[in-house]
């Protein structure tokens, strides 16, 4: 973990939340914060600043150790597989402090936010801008297979040719659009899109409702 200073935290907070940054004043809703951490781990990692106002003011929060404890309990109990992170607490004065959680990209993907303490099932999330969105079935499959598969080979057939034609006249395409235009079942269209993302032919962009696919 890098050494964090108040100056560095202030500069980062002024930029606002984004793909790799989230900040909270307190850990009042630890399950919601845990969702953001899952999204960081499933994307490219990120930083959570605890003790920062909504406008980016570095005001700190009282009993920062207690706030950290609440959040670490949520991380331990609600996230599966294990979330890897580094933690640094910085005291502003005797009463207030800031905590920096640096989240690593998961080694076993996707990570999930568990539905309850007694299960390993739950929802996966990914980061899109400053939002954490529930991962689609296609995104979950891509995350899972990217860790295991180094090179994905495919045969360029009629399905792939139709997809490339559609992307020549459209900046992006959705699973639904592709299935309809190519007269494919959603299952076959989904398999084709996943395969081409894994082969680095397409790029997937998570969106609320349905993902967008672009040519690389």
PDB file of C-alpha atoms in Angstrom:
ATOM      1  CA  UNK A   1       0.000   0.000   0.000  1.00  0.00           C
ATOM      2  CA  UNK A   2       1.185   3.482  -0.828  1.00  0.00           C
ATOM      3  CA  UNK A   3       1.581   6.062   1.912  1.00  0.00           C
ATOM      4  CA  UNK A   4      -1.420   8.376   1.892  1.00  0.00           C
ATOM      5  CA  UNK A   5      -1.203  12.028   2.981  1.00  0.00           C
ATOM      6  CA  UNK A   6      -4.000  14.497   3.683  1.00  0.00           C
ATOM      7  CA  UNK A   7      -2.866  16.525   0.695  1.00  0.00           C
ATOM      8  CA  UNK A   8      -3.036  13.555  -1.645  1.00  0.00           C
ATOM      9  CA  UNK A   9      -6.469  12.554  -0.320  1.00  0.00           C
ATOM     10  CA  UNK A  10      -7.759  16.127  -0.753  1.00  0.00           C
ATOM     11  CA  UNK A  11      -6.537  16.302  -4.346  1.00  0.00           C
ATOM     12  CA  UNK A  12      -8.145  12.970  -5.159  1.00  0.00           C
ATOM     13  CA  UNK A  13     -11.452  13.836  -3.470  1.00  0.00           C
ATOM     14  CA  UNK A  14     -11.703  17.108  -5.407  1.00  0.00           C
ATOM     15  CA  UNK A  15     -11.829  15.136  -8.660  1.00  0.00           C
ATOM     16  CA  UNK A  16     -15.043  13.462  -7.558  1.00  0.00           C
ATOM     17  CA  UNK A  17     -16.128   9.849  -7.598  1.00  0.00           C
ATOM     18  CA  UNK A  18     -15.414   7.713 -10.637  1.00  0.00           C
ATOM     19  CA  UNK A  19     -14.563   4.245 -11.886  1.00  0.00           C
ATOM     20  CA  UNK A  20     -11.777   3.820  -9.310  1.00  0.00           C
ATOM     21  CA  UNK A  21     -12.893   6.145  -6.503  1.00  0.00           C
ATOM     22  CA  UNK A  22     -15.750   6.230  -3.992  1.00  0.00           C
ATOM     23  CA  UNK A  23     -16.016   8.248  -0.800  1.00  0.00           C
ATOM     24  CA  UNK A  24     -18.344   8.123   2.180  1.00  0.00           C
ATOM     25  CA  UNK A  25     -18.750  10.226   5.309  1.00  0.00           C
ATOM     26  CA  UNK A  26     -19.548   7.263   7.564  1.00  0.00           C
ATOM     27  CA  UNK A  27     -20.195   3.526   7.389  1.00  0.00           C
ATOM     28  CA  UNK A  28     -23.917   3.942   8.156  1.00  0.00           C
ATOM     29  CA  UNK A  29     -24.947   1.459   5.465  1.00  0.00           C
ATOM     30  CA  UNK A  30     -22.085  -1.060   5.384  1.00  0.00           C
ATOM     31  CA  UNK A  31     -23.895  -3.450   3.013  1.00  0.00           C
ATOM     32  CA  UNK A  32     -24.221  -0.685   0.418  1.00  0.00           C
ATOM     33  CA  UNK A  33     -20.553   0.226   0.786  1.00  0.00           C
ATOM     34  CA  UNK A  34     -19.647  -3.457   0.461  1.00  0.00           C
ATOM     35  CA  UNK A  35     -21.448  -3.445  -2.904  1.00  0.00           C
ATOM     36  CA  UNK A  36     -19.134  -0.672  -4.115  1.00  0.00           C
ATOM     37  CA  UNK A  37     -16.096  -2.651  -2.973  1.00  0.00           C
ATOM     38  CA  UNK A  38     -17.304  -5.758  -4.822  1.00  0.00           C
ATOM     39  CA  UNK A  39     -17.688  -3.640  -7.960  1.00  0.00           C
ATOM     40  CA  UNK A  40     -14.118  -2.312  -7.599  1.00  0.00           C
ATOM     41  CA  UNK A  41     -12.739  -5.829  -7.198  1.00  0.00           C
ATOM     42  CA  UNK A  42     -14.662  -7.088 -10.240  1.00  0.00           C
ATOM     43  CA  UNK A  43     -13.471  -4.213 -12.406  1.00  0.00           C
ATOM     44  CA  UNK A  44      -9.877  -2.956 -12.018  1.00  0.00           C
ATOM     45  CA  UNK A  45      -9.695  -2.209  -8.321  1.00  0.00           C
ATOM     46  CA  UNK A  46     -10.266   1.132  -6.633  1.00  0.00           C
ATOM     47  CA  UNK A  47     -10.068   3.303  -3.538  1.00  0.00           C
ATOM     48  CA  UNK A  48     -12.697   3.979  -0.877  1.00  0.00           C
ATOM     49  CA  UNK A  49     -12.163   7.090   1.246  1.00  0.00           C
ATOM     50  CA  UNK A  50     -14.082   6.978   4.527  1.00  0.00           C
ATOM     51  CA  UNK A  51     -14.572  10.308   6.278  1.00  0.00           C
ATOM     52  CA  UNK A  52     -15.126  12.480   3.191  1.00  0.00           C
ATOM     53  CA  UNK A  53     -18.201  14.690   2.662  1.00  0.00           C
ATOM     54  CA  UNK A  54     -20.372  14.345  -0.452  1.00  0.00           C
ATOM     55  CA  UNK A  55     -18.808  17.495  -1.917  1.00  0.00           C
ATOM     56  CA  UNK A  56     -15.285  16.092  -1.487  1.00  0.00           C
ATOM     57  CA  UNK A  57     -14.424  18.015   1.699  1.00  0.00           C
ATOM     58  CA  UNK A  58     -11.914  16.130   3.840  1.00  0.00           C
ATOM     59  CA  UNK A  59     -13.648  16.681   7.160  1.00  0.00           C
ATOM     60  CA  UNK A  60     -13.043  13.285   8.731  1.00  0.00           C
ATOM     61  CA  UNK A  61     -15.442  11.363  10.933  1.00  0.00           C
ATOM     62  CA  UNK A  62     -15.609  10.715  14.672  1.00  0.00           C
ATOM     63  CA  UNK A  63     -14.469   7.342  16.015  1.00  0.00           C
ATOM     64  CA  UNK A  64     -12.885   6.361  12.705  1.00  0.00           C
ATOM     65  CA  UNK A  65     -11.688   3.076  14.236  1.00  0.00           C
ATOM     66  CA  UNK A  66     -15.297   2.168  15.055  1.00  0.00           C
ATOM     67  CA  UNK A  67     -16.423   3.030  11.515  1.00  0.00           C
ATOM     68  CA  UNK A  68     -13.631   0.893  10.086  1.00  0.00           C
ATOM     69  CA  UNK A  69     -14.604  -2.003  12.347  1.00  0.00           C
ATOM     70  CA  UNK A  70     -18.211  -1.908  11.080  1.00  0.00           C
ATOM     71  CA  UNK A  71     -17.082  -1.906   7.470  1.00  0.00           C
ATOM     72  CA  UNK A  72     -14.497  -4.663   7.955  1.00  0.00           C
ATOM     73  CA  UNK A  73     -17.193  -6.843   9.520  1.00  0.00           C
ATOM     74  CA  UNK A  74     -19.336  -6.318   6.422  1.00  0.00           C
ATOM     75  CA  UNK A  75     -16.395  -7.155   4.172  1.00  0.00           C
ATOM     76  CA  UNK A  76     -15.709 -10.340   6.103  1.00  0.00           C
ATOM     77  CA  UNK A  77     -19.333 -11.478   6.353  1.00  0.00           C
ATOM     78  CA  UNK A  78     -20.994 -10.278   3.142  1.00  0.00           C
ATOM     79  CA  UNK A  79     -18.402 -10.597   0.366  1.00  0.00           C
ATOM     80  CA  UNK A  80     -17.447 -13.879  -1.269  1.00  0.00           C
ATOM     81  CA  UNK A  81     -14.839 -14.951  -2.361  1.00  0.00           C
ATOM     82  CA  UNK A  82     -12.460 -13.076  -0.072  1.00  0.00           C
ATOM     83  CA  UNK A  83     -11.904  -9.404  -0.828  1.00  0.00           C
ATOM     84  CA  UNK A  84      -8.246  -8.365  -0.847  1.00  0.00           C
ATOM     85  CA  UNK A  85      -7.579  -4.845   0.418  1.00  0.00           C
ATOM     86  CA  UNK A  86      -5.101  -2.622   2.234  1.00  0.00           C
ATOM     87  CA  UNK A  87      -6.134  -0.175   4.962  1.00  0.00           C
ATOM     88  CA  UNK A  88      -4.627   3.035   6.292  1.00  0.00           C
ATOM     89  CA  UNK A  89      -6.125   5.257   9.009  1.00  0.00           C
ATOM     90  CA  UNK A  90      -5.069   8.903   9.189  1.00  0.00           C
ATOM     91  CA  UNK A  91      -5.956  10.996  12.243  1.00  0.00           C
ATOM     92  CA  UNK A  92      -6.926  14.630  11.634  1.00  0.00           C
ATOM     93  CA  UNK A  93      -7.117  15.379  15.344  1.00  0.00           C
ATOM     94  CA  UNK A  94      -7.913  13.577  18.603  1.00  0.00           C
ATOM     95  CA  UNK A  95     -11.556  13.047  17.635  1.00  0.00           C
ATOM     96  CA  UNK A  96     -11.673  12.697  13.858  1.00  0.00           C
ATOM     97  CA  UNK A  97      -9.924  10.659  11.209  1.00  0.00           C
ATOM     98  CA  UNK A  98     -10.010   9.282   7.674  1.00  0.00           C
ATOM     99  CA  UNK A  99      -9.667   5.696   6.459  1.00  0.00           C
ATOM    100  CA  UNK A 100      -8.331   4.670   3.055  1.00  0.00           C
ATOM    101  CA  UNK A 101      -9.319   1.261   1.692  1.00  0.00           C
ATOM    102  CA  UNK A 102      -7.319   0.217  -1.367  1.00  0.00           C
ATOM    103  CA  UNK A 103      -9.167  -2.580  -3.157  1.00  0.00           C
ATOM    104  CA  UNK A 104      -7.281  -5.005  -5.372  1.00  0.00           C
ATOM    105  CA  UNK A 105      -8.752  -6.578  -8.490  1.00  0.00           C
ATOM    106  CA  UNK A 106     -10.079  -9.973  -7.451  1.00  0.00           C
ATOM    107  CA  UNK A 107      -7.946 -13.045  -7.994  1.00  0.00           C
ATOM    108  CA  UNK A 108     -11.044 -15.251  -8.271  1.00  0.00           C
ATOM    109  CA  UNK A 109     -13.848 -13.563 -10.170  1.00  0.00           C
ATOM    110  CA  UNK A 110     -16.554 -12.581  -9.950  1.00  0.00           C
ATOM    111  CA  UNK A 111     -16.868 -11.525  -6.309  1.00  0.00           C
ATOM    112  CA  UNK A 112     -20.411 -11.433  -4.938  1.00  0.00           C
ATOM    113  CA  UNK A 113     -22.330  -9.536  -2.287  1.00  0.00           C
ATOM    114  CA  UNK A 114     -23.981 -12.341  -0.332  1.00  0.00           C
ATOM    115  CA  UNK A 115     -27.737 -12.343   0.225  1.00  0.00           C
ATOM    116  CA  UNK A 116     -27.230 -13.325   3.867  1.00  0.00           C
ATOM    117  CA  UNK A 117     -24.556 -14.608   6.217  1.00  0.00           C
ATOM    118  CA  UNK A 118     -25.360 -18.280   5.671  1.00  0.00           C
ATOM    119  CA  UNK A 119     -24.979 -18.512   1.897  1.00  0.00           C
ATOM    120  CA  UNK A 120     -22.327 -18.133  -0.768  1.00  0.00           C
ATOM    121  CA  UNK A 121     -24.847 -17.020  -3.383  1.00  0.00           C
ATOM    122  CA  UNK A 122     -25.479 -13.383  -4.147  1.00  0.00           C
ATOM    123  CA  UNK A 123     -25.172 -10.660  -6.746  1.00  0.00           C
ATOM    124  CA  UNK A 124     -22.045  -9.566  -8.592  1.00  0.00           C
ATOM    125  CA  UNK A 125     -21.450  -5.891  -9.356  1.00  0.00           C
ATOM    126  CA  UNK A 126     -19.150  -4.013 -11.707  1.00  0.00           C
ATOM    127  CA  UNK A 127     -18.081  -0.388 -11.861  1.00  0.00           C
ATOM    128  CA  UNK A 128     -19.385   1.881 -14.635  1.00  0.00           C
ATOM    129  CA  UNK A 129     -18.367   5.508 -14.140  1.00  0.00           C
ATOM    130  CA  UNK A 130     -19.307   6.431 -10.577  1.00  0.00           C
ATOM    131  CA  UNK A 131     -22.002   3.751 -10.422  1.00  0.00           C
ATOM    132  CA  UNK A 132     -21.867   0.149  -9.264  1.00  0.00           C
ATOM    133  CA  UNK A 133     -24.164  -1.915 -11.487  1.00  0.00           C
ATOM    134  CA  UNK A 134     -25.349  -5.471 -11.126  1.00  0.00           C
ATOM    135  CA  UNK A 135     -23.343  -7.608 -13.534  1.00  0.00           C
ATOM    136  CA  UNK A 136     -25.223  -9.283 -16.373  1.00  0.00           C
ATOM    137  CA  UNK A 137     -24.983 -13.021 -17.012  1.00  0.00           C
ATOM    138  CA  UNK A 138     -22.602 -12.253 -19.887  1.00  0.00           C
ATOM    139  CA  UNK A 139     -20.378 -10.052 -17.735  1.00  0.00           C
ATOM    140  CA  UNK A 140     -20.196 -12.661 -14.982  1.00  0.00           C
ATOM    141  CA  UNK A 141     -19.167 -15.299 -17.519  1.00  0.00           C
ATOM    142  CA  UNK A 142     -16.527 -13.007 -19.017  1.00  0.00           C
ATOM    143  CA  UNK A 143     -15.071 -12.207 -15.588  1.00  0.00           C
ATOM    144  CA  UNK A 144     -14.958 -15.875 -14.635  1.00  0.00           C
ATOM    145  CA  UNK A 145     -13.349 -17.058 -17.858  1.00  0.00           C
ATOM    146  CA  UNK A 146     -10.836 -14.209 -18.220  1.00  0.00           C
ATOM    147  CA  UNK A 147      -9.048 -15.423 -15.113  1.00  0.00           C
ATOM    148  CA  UNK A 148      -8.791 -18.999 -16.382  1.00  0.00           C
ATOM    149  CA  UNK A 149      -8.360 -18.604 -20.143  1.00  0.00           C
ATOM    150  CA  UNK A 150      -5.332 -16.904 -21.655  1.00  0.00           C
ATOM    151  CA  UNK A 151      -6.256 -17.186 -25.346  1.00  0.00           C
ATOM    152  CA  UNK A 152      -9.709 -17.700 -26.811  1.00  0.00           C
ATOM    153  CA  UNK A 153      -9.836 -19.083 -30.340  1.00  0.00           C
ATOM    154  CA  UNK A 154     -12.903 -18.870 -32.560  1.00  0.00           C
ATOM    155  CA  UNK A 155     -14.034 -19.597 -36.107  1.00  0.00           C
ATOM    156  CA  UNK A 156     -15.240 -16.588 -38.067  1.00  0.00           C
ATOM    157  CA  UNK A 157     -18.594 -17.739 -39.423  1.00  0.00           C
ATOM    158  CA  UNK A 158     -21.931 -16.321 -40.458  1.00  0.00           C
ATOM    159  CA  UNK A 159     -22.871 -15.210 -36.928  1.00  0.00           C
ATOM    160  CA  UNK A 160     -19.629 -13.279 -36.548  1.00  0.00           C
ATOM    161  CA  UNK A 161     -19.869 -11.781 -40.049  1.00  0.00           C
ATOM    162  CA  UNK A 162     -23.372 -10.469 -39.326  1.00  0.00           C
ATOM    163  CA  UNK A 163     -22.173  -8.961 -36.060  1.00  0.00           C
ATOM    164  CA  UNK A 164     -19.293  -7.132 -37.748  1.00  0.00           C
ATOM    165  CA  UNK A 165     -21.718  -5.795 -40.386  1.00  0.00           C
ATOM    166  CA  UNK A 166     -23.993  -4.446 -37.666  1.00  0.00           C
ATOM    167  CA  UNK A 167     -21.073  -2.763 -35.939  1.00  0.00           C
ATOM    168  CA  UNK A 168     -19.995  -1.093 -39.177  1.00  0.00           C
ATOM    169  CA  UNK A 169     -23.269   0.830 -39.231  1.00  0.00           C
ATOM    170  CA  UNK A 170     -23.714   1.158 -35.445  1.00  0.00           C
ATOM    171  CA  UNK A 171     -21.282   2.469 -32.849  1.00  0.00           C
ATOM    172  CA  UNK A 172     -22.377  -0.251 -30.438  1.00  0.00           C
ATOM    173  CA  UNK A 173     -24.874  -3.065 -30.149  1.00  0.00           C
ATOM    174  CA  UNK A 174     -26.826  -4.844 -27.400  1.00  0.00           C
ATOM    175  CA  UNK A 175     -27.485  -8.553 -26.996  1.00  0.00           C
ATOM    176  CA  UNK A 176     -31.157  -8.009 -27.862  1.00  0.00           C
ATOM    177  CA  UNK A 177     -30.359  -5.985 -31.006  1.00  0.00           C
ATOM    178  CA  UNK A 178     -27.856  -8.548 -32.215  1.00  0.00           C
ATOM    179  CA  UNK A 179     -30.155 -11.531 -31.624  1.00  0.00           C
ATOM    180  CA  UNK A 180     -33.005  -9.861 -33.514  1.00  0.00           C
ATOM    181  CA  UNK A 181     -30.916  -8.558 -36.419  1.00  0.00           C
ATOM    182  CA  UNK A 182     -29.056 -11.860 -36.915  1.00  0.00           C
ATOM    183  CA  UNK A 183     -32.170 -13.994 -36.296  1.00  0.00           C
ATOM    184  CA  UNK A 184     -30.466 -15.849 -33.468  1.00  0.00           C
ATOM    185  CA  UNK A 185     -31.702 -17.150 -30.140  1.00  0.00           C
ATOM    186  CA  UNK A 186     -30.590 -15.046 -27.171  1.00  0.00           C
ATOM    187  CA  UNK A 187     -28.521 -18.010 -25.990  1.00  0.00           C
ATOM    188  CA  UNK A 188     -26.531 -18.278 -29.247  1.00  0.00           C
ATOM    189  CA  UNK A 189     -26.166 -14.493 -29.501  1.00  0.00           C
ATOM    190  CA  UNK A 190     -24.928 -14.367 -25.897  1.00  0.00           C
ATOM    191  CA  UNK A 191     -22.366 -17.148 -26.503  1.00  0.00           C
ATOM    192  CA  UNK A 192     -21.077 -15.360 -29.596  1.00  0.00           C
ATOM    193  CA  UNK A 193     -20.669 -11.999 -27.849  1.00  0.00           C
ATOM    194  CA  UNK A 194     -18.917 -13.570 -24.854  1.00  0.00           C
ATOM    195  CA  UNK A 195     -16.533 -15.465 -27.147  1.00  0.00           C
ATOM    196  CA  UNK A 196     -15.595 -12.328 -29.094  1.00  0.00           C
ATOM    197  CA  UNK A 197     -15.023 -10.279 -25.937  1.00  0.00           C
ATOM    198  CA  UNK A 198     -12.728 -12.997 -24.590  1.00  0.00           C
ATOM    199  CA  UNK A 199     -10.898 -13.060 -27.923  1.00  0.00           C
ATOM    200  CA  UNK A 200     -10.335  -9.267 -27.645  1.00  0.00           C
ATOM    201  CA  UNK A 201     -12.363  -8.558 -30.761  1.00  0.00           C
ATOM    202  CA  UNK A 202     -15.127  -6.761 -28.847  1.00  0.00           C
ATOM    203  CA  UNK A 203     -15.262  -4.651 -25.712  1.00  0.00           C
ATOM    204  CA  UNK A 204     -18.156  -4.807 -23.249  1.00  0.00           C
ATOM    205  CA  UNK A 205     -19.467  -1.734 -21.426  1.00  0.00           C
ATOM    206  CA  UNK A 206     -21.826  -2.359 -18.497  1.00  0.00           C
ATOM    207  CA  UNK A 207     -25.051  -0.356 -18.608  1.00  0.00           C
ATOM    208  CA  UNK A 208     -28.237  -0.276 -16.542  1.00  0.00           C
ATOM    209  CA  UNK A 209     -30.570  -2.781 -18.186  1.00  0.00           C
ATOM    210  CA  UNK A 210     -28.296  -4.233 -20.865  1.00  0.00           C
ATOM    211  CA  UNK A 211     -24.631  -4.057 -21.764  1.00  0.00           C
ATOM    212  CA  UNK A 212     -23.190  -2.365 -24.829  1.00  0.00           C
ATOM    213  CA  UNK A 213     -20.671  -4.060 -27.136  1.00  0.00           C
ATOM    214  CA  UNK A 214     -18.091  -2.187 -29.252  1.00  0.00           C
ATOM    215  CA  UNK A 215     -15.446  -3.170 -31.750  1.00  0.00           C
ATOM    216  CA  UNK A 216     -11.951  -2.797 -30.314  1.00  0.00           C
TER     217      UNK A 216
END
